[in-house]
XYZ file of C-alpha atoms in Angstrom:
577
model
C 11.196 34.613 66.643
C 8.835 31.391 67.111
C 7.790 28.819 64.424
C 5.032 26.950 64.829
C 1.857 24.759 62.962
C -0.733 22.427 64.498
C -1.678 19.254 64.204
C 1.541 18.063 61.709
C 5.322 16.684 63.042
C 7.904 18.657 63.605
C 10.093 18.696 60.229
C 11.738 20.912 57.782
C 10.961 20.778 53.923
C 14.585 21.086 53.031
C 17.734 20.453 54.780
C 19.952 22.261 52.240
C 19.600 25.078 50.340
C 21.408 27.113 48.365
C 21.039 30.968 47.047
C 22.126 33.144 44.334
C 24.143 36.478 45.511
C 21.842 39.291 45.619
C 22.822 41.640 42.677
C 20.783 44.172 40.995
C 19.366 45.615 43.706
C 16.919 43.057 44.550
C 16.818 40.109 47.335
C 16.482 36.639 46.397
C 13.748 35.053 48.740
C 13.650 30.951 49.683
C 10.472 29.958 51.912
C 10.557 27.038 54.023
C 8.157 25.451 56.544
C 8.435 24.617 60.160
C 5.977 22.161 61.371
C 4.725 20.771 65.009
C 1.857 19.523 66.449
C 0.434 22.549 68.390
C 3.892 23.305 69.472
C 6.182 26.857 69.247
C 9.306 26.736 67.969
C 12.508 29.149 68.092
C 14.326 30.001 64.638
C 17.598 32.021 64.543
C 19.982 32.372 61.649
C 23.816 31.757 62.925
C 25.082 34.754 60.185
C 22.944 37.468 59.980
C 25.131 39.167 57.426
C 24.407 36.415 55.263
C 21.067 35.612 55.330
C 18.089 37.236 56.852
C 14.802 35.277 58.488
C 11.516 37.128 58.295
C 8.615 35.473 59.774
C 5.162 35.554 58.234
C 1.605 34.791 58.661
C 2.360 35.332 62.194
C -0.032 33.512 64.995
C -0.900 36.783 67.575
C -2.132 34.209 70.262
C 0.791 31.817 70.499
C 3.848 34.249 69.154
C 4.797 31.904 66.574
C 4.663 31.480 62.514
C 4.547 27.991 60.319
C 6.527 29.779 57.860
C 9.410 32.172 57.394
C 10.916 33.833 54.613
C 15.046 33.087 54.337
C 16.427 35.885 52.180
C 20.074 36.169 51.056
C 21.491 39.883 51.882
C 25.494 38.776 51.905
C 27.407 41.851 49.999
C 30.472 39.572 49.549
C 31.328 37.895 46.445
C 32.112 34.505 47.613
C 30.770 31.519 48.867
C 29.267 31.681 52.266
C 26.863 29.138 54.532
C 24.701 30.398 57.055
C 22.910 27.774 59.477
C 19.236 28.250 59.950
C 18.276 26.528 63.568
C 14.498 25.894 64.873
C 14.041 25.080 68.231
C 11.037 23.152 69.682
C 9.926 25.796 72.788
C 8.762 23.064 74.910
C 10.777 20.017 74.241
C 13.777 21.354 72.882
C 13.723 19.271 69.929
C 16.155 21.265 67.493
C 15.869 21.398 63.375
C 18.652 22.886 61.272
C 18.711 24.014 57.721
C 21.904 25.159 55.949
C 21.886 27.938 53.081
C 24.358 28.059 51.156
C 24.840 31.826 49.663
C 26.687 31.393 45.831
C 27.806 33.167 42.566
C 25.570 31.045 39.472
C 28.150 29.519 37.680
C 25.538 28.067 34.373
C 22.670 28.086 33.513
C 20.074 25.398 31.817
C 16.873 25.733 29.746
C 13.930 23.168 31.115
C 10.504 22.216 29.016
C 8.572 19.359 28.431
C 9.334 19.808 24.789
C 11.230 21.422 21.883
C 8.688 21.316 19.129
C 5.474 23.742 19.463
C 2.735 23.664 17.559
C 1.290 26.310 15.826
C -1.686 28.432 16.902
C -1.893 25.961 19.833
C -1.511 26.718 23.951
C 1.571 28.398 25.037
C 4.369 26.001 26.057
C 6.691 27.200 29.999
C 10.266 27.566 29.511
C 12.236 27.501 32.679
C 15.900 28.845 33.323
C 17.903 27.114 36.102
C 21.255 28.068 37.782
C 23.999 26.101 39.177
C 26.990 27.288 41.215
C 30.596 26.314 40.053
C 30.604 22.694 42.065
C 26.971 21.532 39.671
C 24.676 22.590 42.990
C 21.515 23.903 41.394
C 19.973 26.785 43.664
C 17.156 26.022 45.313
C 15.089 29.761 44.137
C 15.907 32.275 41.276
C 12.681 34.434 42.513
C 13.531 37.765 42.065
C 16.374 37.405 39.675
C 16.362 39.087 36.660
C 16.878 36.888 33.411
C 17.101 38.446 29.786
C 15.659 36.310 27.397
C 15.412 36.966 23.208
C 14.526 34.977 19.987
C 16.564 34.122 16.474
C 14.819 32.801 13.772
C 17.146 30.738 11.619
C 14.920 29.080 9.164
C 16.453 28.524 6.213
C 14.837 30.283 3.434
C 16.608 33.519 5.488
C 19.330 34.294 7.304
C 19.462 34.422 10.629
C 16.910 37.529 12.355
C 16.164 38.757 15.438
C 12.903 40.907 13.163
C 10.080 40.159 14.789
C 8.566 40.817 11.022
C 9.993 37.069 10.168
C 9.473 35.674 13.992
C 8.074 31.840 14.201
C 7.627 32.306 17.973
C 6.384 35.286 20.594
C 6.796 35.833 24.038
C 3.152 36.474 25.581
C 2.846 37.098 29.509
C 1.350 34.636 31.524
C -1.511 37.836 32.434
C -2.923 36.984 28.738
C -2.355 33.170 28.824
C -4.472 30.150 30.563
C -2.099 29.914 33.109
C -1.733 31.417 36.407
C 0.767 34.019 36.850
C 3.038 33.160 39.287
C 3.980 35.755 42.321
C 7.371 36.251 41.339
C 6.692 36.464 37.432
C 3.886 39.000 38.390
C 6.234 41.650 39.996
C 8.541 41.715 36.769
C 5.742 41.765 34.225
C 4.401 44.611 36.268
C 7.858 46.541 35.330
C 8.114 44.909 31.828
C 10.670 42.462 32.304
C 11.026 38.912 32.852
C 12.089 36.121 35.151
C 13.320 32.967 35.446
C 9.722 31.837 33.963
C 8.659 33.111 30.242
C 5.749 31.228 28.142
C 6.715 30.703 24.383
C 3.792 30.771 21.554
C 4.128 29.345 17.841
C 3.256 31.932 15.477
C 4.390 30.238 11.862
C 6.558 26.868 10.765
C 10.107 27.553 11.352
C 13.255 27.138 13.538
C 13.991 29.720 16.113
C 16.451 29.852 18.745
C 15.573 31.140 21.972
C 18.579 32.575 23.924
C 18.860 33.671 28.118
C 21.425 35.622 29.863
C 21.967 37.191 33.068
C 21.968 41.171 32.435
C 23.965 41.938 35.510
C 27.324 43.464 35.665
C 28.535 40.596 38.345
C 27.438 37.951 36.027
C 29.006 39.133 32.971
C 31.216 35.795 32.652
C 28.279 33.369 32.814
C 28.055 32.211 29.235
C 24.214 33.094 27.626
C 22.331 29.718 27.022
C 20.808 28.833 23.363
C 18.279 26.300 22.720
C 16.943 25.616 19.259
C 13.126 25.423 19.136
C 10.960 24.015 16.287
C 7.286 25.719 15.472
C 5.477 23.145 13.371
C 1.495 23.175 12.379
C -0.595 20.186 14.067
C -1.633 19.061 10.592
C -3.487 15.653 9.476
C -3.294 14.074 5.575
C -6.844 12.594 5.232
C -7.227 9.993 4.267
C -4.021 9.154 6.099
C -3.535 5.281 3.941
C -5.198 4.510 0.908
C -5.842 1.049 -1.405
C -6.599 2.006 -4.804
C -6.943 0.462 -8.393
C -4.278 1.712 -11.236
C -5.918 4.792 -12.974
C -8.103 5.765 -10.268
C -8.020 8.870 -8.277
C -8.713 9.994 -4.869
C -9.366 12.941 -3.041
C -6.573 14.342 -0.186
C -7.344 16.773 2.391
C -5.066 18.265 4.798
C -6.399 19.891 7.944
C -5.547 21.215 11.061
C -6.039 21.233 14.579
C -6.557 24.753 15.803
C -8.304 25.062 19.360
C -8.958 21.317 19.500
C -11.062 21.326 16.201
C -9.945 20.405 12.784
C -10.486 23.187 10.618
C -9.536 22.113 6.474
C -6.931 24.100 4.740
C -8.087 24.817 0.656
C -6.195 23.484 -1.724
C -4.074 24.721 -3.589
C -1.967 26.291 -0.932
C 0.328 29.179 -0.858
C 2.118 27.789 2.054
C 1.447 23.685 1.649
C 1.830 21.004 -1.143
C 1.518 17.416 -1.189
C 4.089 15.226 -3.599
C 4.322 11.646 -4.249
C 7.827 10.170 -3.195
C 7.630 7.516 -6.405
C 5.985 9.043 -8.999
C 6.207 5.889 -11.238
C 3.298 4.522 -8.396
C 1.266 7.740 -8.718
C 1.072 11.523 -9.077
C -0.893 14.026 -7.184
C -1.644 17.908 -7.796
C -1.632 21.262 -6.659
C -5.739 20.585 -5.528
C -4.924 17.171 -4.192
C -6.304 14.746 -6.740
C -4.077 11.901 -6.389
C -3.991 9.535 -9.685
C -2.711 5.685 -9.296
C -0.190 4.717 -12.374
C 1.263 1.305 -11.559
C 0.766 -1.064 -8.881
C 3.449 -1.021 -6.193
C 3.219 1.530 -2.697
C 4.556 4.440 -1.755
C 4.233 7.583 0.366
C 2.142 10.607 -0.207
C 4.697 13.934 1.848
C 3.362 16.864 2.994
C 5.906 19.785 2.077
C 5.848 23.490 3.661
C 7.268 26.366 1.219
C 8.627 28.190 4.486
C 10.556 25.032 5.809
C 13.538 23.395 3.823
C 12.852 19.697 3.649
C 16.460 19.420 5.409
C 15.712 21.190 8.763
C 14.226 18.511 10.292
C 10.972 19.458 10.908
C 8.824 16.202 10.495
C 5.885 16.581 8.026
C 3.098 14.067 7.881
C 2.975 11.682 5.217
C 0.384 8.903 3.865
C 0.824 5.730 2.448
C -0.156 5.296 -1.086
C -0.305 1.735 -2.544
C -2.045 1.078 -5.899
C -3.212 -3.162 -6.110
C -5.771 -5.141 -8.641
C -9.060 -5.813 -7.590
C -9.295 -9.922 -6.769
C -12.904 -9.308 -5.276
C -16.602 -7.601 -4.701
C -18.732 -7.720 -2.245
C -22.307 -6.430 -1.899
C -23.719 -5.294 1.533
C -26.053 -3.674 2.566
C -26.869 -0.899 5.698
C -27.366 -0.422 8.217
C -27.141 -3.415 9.460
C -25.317 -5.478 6.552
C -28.055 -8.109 6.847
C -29.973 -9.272 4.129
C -33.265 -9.461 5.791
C -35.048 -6.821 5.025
C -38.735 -5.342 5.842
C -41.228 -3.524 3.049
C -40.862 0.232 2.982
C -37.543 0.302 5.191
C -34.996 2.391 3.506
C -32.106 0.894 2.875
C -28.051 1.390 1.495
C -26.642 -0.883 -0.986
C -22.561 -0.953 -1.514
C -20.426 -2.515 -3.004
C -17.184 -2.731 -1.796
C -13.638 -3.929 -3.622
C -10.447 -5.908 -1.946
C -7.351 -6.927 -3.377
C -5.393 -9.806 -3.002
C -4.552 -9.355 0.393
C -8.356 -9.032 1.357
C -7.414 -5.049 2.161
C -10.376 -2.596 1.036
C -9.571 -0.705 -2.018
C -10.894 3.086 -2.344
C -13.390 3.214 -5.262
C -13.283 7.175 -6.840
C -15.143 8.348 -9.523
C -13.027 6.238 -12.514
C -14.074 2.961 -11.398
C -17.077 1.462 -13.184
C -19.377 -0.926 -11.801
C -22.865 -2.321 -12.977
C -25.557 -3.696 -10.440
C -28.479 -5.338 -11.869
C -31.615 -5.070 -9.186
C -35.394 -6.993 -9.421
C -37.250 -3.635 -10.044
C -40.176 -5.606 -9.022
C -38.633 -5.967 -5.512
C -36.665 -2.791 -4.621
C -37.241 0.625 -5.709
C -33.770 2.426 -6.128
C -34.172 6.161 -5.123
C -30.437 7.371 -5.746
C -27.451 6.093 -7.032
C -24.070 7.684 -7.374
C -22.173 8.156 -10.546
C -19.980 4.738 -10.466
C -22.678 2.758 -9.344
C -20.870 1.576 -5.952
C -23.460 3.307 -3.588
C -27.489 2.712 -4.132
C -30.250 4.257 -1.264
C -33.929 2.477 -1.436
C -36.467 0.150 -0.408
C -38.482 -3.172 -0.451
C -41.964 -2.831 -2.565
C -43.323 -6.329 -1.791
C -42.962 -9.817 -0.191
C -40.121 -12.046 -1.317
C -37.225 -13.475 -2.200
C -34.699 -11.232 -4.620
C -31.624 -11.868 -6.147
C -29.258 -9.008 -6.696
C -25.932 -9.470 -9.095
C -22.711 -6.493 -9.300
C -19.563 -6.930 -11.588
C -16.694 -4.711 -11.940
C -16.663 -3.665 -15.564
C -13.994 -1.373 -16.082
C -11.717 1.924 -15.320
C -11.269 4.639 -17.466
C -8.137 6.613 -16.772
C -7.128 10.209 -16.306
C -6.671 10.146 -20.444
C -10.187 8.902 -20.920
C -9.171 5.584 -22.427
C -11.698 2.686 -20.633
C -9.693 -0.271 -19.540
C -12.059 -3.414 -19.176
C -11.449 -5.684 -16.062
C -10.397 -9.380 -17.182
C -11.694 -11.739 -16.017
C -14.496 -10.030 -14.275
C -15.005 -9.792 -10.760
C -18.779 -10.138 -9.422
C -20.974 -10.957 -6.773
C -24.506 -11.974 -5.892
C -26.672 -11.690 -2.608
C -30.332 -12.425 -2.386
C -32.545 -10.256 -0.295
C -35.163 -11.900 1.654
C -37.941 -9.055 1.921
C -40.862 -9.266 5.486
C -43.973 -7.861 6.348
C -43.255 -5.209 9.369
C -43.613 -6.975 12.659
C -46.207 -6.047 15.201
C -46.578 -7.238 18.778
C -50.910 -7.682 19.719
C -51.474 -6.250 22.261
C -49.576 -3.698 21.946
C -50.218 -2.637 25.573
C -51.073 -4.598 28.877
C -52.313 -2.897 31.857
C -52.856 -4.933 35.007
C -53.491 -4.150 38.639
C -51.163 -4.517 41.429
C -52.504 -5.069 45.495
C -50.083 -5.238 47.996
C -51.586 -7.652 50.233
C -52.724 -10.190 47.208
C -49.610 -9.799 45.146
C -50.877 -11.073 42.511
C -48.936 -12.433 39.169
C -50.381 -12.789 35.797
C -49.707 -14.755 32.937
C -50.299 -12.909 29.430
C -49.520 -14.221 26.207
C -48.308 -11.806 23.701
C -48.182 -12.501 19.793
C -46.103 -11.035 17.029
C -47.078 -10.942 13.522
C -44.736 -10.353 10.420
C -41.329 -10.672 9.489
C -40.239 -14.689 9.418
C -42.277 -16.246 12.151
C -39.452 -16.777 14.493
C -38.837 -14.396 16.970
C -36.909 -14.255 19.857
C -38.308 -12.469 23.085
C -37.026 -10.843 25.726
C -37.682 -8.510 28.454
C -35.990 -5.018 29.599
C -36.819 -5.988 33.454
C -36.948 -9.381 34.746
C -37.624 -8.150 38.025
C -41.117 -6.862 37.126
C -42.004 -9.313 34.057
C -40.278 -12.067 31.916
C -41.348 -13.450 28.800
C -40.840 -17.392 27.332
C -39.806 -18.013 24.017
C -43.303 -18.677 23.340
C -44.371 -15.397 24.464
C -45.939 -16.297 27.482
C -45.541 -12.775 29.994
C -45.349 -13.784 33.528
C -45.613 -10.592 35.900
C -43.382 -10.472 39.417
C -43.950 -6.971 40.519
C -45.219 -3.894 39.881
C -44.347 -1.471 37.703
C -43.116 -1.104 33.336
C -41.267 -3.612 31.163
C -40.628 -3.630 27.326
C -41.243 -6.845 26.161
C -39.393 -6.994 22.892
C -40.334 -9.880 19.806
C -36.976 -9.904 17.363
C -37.095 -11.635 14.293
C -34.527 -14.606 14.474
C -32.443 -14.225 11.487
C -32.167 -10.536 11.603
C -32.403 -9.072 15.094
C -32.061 -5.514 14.828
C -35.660 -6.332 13.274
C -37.895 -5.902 16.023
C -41.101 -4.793 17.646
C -41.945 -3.835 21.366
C -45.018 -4.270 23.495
C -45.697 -2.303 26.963
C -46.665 -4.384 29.886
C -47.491 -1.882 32.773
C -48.639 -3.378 36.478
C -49.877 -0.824 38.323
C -51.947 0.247 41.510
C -55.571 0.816 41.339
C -56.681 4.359 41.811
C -60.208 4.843 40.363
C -63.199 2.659 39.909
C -65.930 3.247 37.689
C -69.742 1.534 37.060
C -70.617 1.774 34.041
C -74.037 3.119 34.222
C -76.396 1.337 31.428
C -80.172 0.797 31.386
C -80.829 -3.036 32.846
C -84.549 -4.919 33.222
C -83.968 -8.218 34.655
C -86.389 -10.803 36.015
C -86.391 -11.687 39.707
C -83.730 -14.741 40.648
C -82.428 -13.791 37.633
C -78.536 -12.972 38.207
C -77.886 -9.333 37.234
C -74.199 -8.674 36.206
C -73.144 -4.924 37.008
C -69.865 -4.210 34.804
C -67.055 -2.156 36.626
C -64.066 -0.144 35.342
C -61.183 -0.299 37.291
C -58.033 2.129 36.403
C -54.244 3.048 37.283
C -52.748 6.330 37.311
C -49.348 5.837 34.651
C -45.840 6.035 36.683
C -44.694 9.605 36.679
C -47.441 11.263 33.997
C -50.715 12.943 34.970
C -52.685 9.524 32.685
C -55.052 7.428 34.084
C -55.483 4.355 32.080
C -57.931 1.142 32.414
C -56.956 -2.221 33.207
C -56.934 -4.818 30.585
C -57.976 -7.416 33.060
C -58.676 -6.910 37.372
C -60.283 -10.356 38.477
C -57.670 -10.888 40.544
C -58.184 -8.157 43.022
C -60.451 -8.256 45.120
C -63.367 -6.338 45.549
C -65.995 -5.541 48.352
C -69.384 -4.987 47.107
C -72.183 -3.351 49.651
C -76.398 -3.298 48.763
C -77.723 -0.100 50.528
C -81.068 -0.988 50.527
C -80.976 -5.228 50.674
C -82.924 -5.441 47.360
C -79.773 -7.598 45.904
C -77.750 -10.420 47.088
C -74.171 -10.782 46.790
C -73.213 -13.540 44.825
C -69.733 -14.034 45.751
C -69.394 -17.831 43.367
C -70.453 -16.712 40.664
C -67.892 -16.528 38.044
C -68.255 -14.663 34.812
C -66.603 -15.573 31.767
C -65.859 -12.264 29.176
């Protein structure tokens, strides 16, 4: 037969390859590629009793095929080599690949990983063969493996039930995978290759076993690998700060299908414990209580998994520290500059010693004194640590918080000695406002012209910063001065100085002219008296069906025609509006 592919050099993929013995009544099949640049080539096996070359895809025109199917046919139980040789039709140019026909000797078990997680995507597990000398073969396509499960978690003994099974075999057919061509012909017949797809049904330890069910390979040992299914589970929150005697909340949840989805507490198949229960306890629901200061780990424990079979559980760190100080602050932008009617968040926030954040729950008592002249409080939450309002008027503020006390799981209130407080003073503005809020100016593209426009802002402190969102059509001075370059729209933003997320925007829009208008009025004049006709002039808005006027056009040019020479054009005269 001839071997041929275009526009690629002549090579082989593999020099060396080696085959399992065909047994079970089916042919073990290794494809290899011949290459050459619009060039035929000659392939002949050199022991046809060994292996057998099939051609495929075969080219009609030229007599030749890029590919060829080497299949092992030897009825001998022994190790034989058969030389494949390609030959180059024109040049001669000779290739030579040697199979290498073999009993499998071991086998191997290849994954990315041992531990699967629950509910989640199906993880491949690959077998792999070897001959007696550690050769691996090249294929097992078309070779029959048996594979099974054995749960051995320890609550039972060991079961091959699929009642008490942590793990399934699915097909790849009903998986996100593509189904391989040689898997495909055994799933057709319900049984499986050297390819099977493992899923995680429940926490546990399984083992998952493979063996070769032929009679000739009854002395190859079956291969055992111990699997662990575990749930992809999160504590939250995953570390925690918190005073003695108060309490916070634990969740645990899972990721199923790349969303966390919360699992109630209590649980019938998860419970959380404290490792040092002198630090702190927690419950069946959760609630976590802090007893003494020191730190410690919060462990998530399975009922269906001894603590011993080393299956990793998350955990949380728990550490219980004294409050050394308060702050307040304030969002959303933890600035105290504030406008009237702006709603606002006021928290206040606890750190111990080591400046770390400590979770404030429901036992911690706090008491924030605010000018009810100043600030309207809308909501507050039970210990006083989160407030939601606004400014009522103009001013300056002061606003105090101390840390009074904690009252424990018992009920008994423990004051906080000495006290820990802090003050902040708001600084309450007028809203700003940028006049005019919108300038509309002509553009000609022979005159080019470039105005100067000076923008004011009112409100807030009376320093602003300003900027613009395009340079290359306007910028803006400190002052507020707005110097045009081009046509088209810029923001030009005014942002109060001490507090910059404090801010109002004007438009600036340079556009074409697309309409003019006289505005028709009534006028008696006397004669040589200079009569002043008063002309709209308007743009079309970028991209919206809106014709606007301009704010100012006396610097494009106009050409003015009397149709019965009653009037002269006065071309000097200027007029101031």
């Amino acid at each position: 037969m001839a071997v041929c592919c275009l526009n690629r050099p002549l090579r082989a993929l593999s020099s060396r390859s080696v085959l399992p013995l065909p047994v079970g009544g089916r042919f073990q099949k290794f494809g290899f590629f011949l290459n050459t640049p619009r060039m035929s080539a000659q392939k002949t096996s050199s022991r046809i009793d060994i292996v057998q070359v099939n051609p495929t895809n075969v080219d009609e025109t030229l007599g030749c095929s890029a590919q060829a199917i080497v299949s092992a046919i030897s009825k001998e139980i022994a190790r034989n080599t058969a030389i494949i040789f390609a030959e180059e039709v024109h040049s001669g140019q000779m290739l030579r690949c040697d199979v290498i026909v073999d009993e499998i000797a071991s086998l191997d078990i290849v994954t990315t990983t041992r531990e699967l997680y629950m509910e989640e995507a199906p993880e491949i597990f690959e077998v792999r063969a070897y001959d007696d000398q550690g050769n691996e073969f090249t294929t097992l396509d078309g070779v029959e493996f048996q594979w099974s499960l054995i749960n051995i978690n320890s609550h039972q003994a060991e079961s091959k039930l699929p009642s008490v099974s942590v793990l399934r075999f699915i097909s790849f057919r009903d998986s996100p995978y593509e189904t391989p061509a040689s898997v495909d012909e055994f799933e057709r017949i319900g049984k499986r290759g050297n390819l099977v797809l493992l899923e995680g049904l429940k926490t546990g330890s399984a083992k998952v076993s493979v063996r070769l069910p032929q009679q000739e390979y009854r002395h190859v040992p079956p291969l055992e690998v111990q699997l662990m299914v575990v749930a992809n589970l999160i504590i939250d929150p995953p570390d925690v700060h918190i005073m003695p005697g108060d309490t916070v909340k634990y969740k645990i949840l899972q990721v199923q299908n790349g969303r966390l989805e919360e699992i109630p507490l209590p649980s019938a198949q998860y419970y959380l414990g404290m490792v040092d229960e002198q630090v702190g306890l927690v419950d069946e629901s959760g609630h976590a209580t802090a007893i003494k200061q020191g730190r410690t780990k919060l462990q998530l424990h399975d009922r269906y998994v001894d603590d011993n079979s080393g299956i990793k559980m998350p955990s949380a760190h728990f550490t219980v520290a004294l409050s050394e100080a308060l702050t307040l602050s304030i969002l959303p932008h933890r600035n105290w500059a504030l406008l009237v009617g702006e709603h606002y968040e006021i928290i206040v926030e606890l750190f111990d010693k080591n400046n770390r954040k400590l979770h404030i729950g429901p036992n911690i008592e706090v008491w924030v004194e605010f000018p009810r002249k100043y600030f309207h409080v809308e909501l507050s939450t039970k210990n006083n640590t989160h407030h939601y309002g606004w400014p009522l008027v103009i001013g300056e503020a002061p606003l105090k918080a101390t840390l009074n006390a904690v009252t424990t799981v018992s009920g008994q209130r423990q004051e906080i000695l000495p006290s820990v407080s802090a003050q902040e003073t708001m600084f309450i503005f007028q809203k700003i406002s940028v006049h005019p809020p919108e300038v509309v100016l002509p553009w000609d593209p022979d005159v080019k012209p470039r105005y100067e426009v000076k923008l004011k802002a009112l409100g807030g402190d009376g320093s602003f910063l300003w900027s613009s969102s395009d340079t290359t059509v306007a910028m803006v001075t400190q002052s507020g001065l707005v110097k045009t370059h081009f046509y088209g729209s810029v923001k030009i933003t005014a942002s109060m100085t001490r507090n910059q997320h404090i801010r109002a925007d004007g438009l600036v829009t340079v556009l074409p002219p697309s309409h003019l208008e006289i505005i028709e009025y009534d006028i008696e004049a006397e004669l040589g008296v200079p009569l002043f006709l008063h002309v709209a002039m308007y743009g079309d808005r970028l991209g919206q069906d809106a014709r606007v006027p301009f704010t100012q056009c006396k610097d494009i040019p106009l050409y003015v025609k009397d149709w019965n020479n009653h009037f002269n054009f006065n071309k000097t005269l200027k007029v101031n509006l």
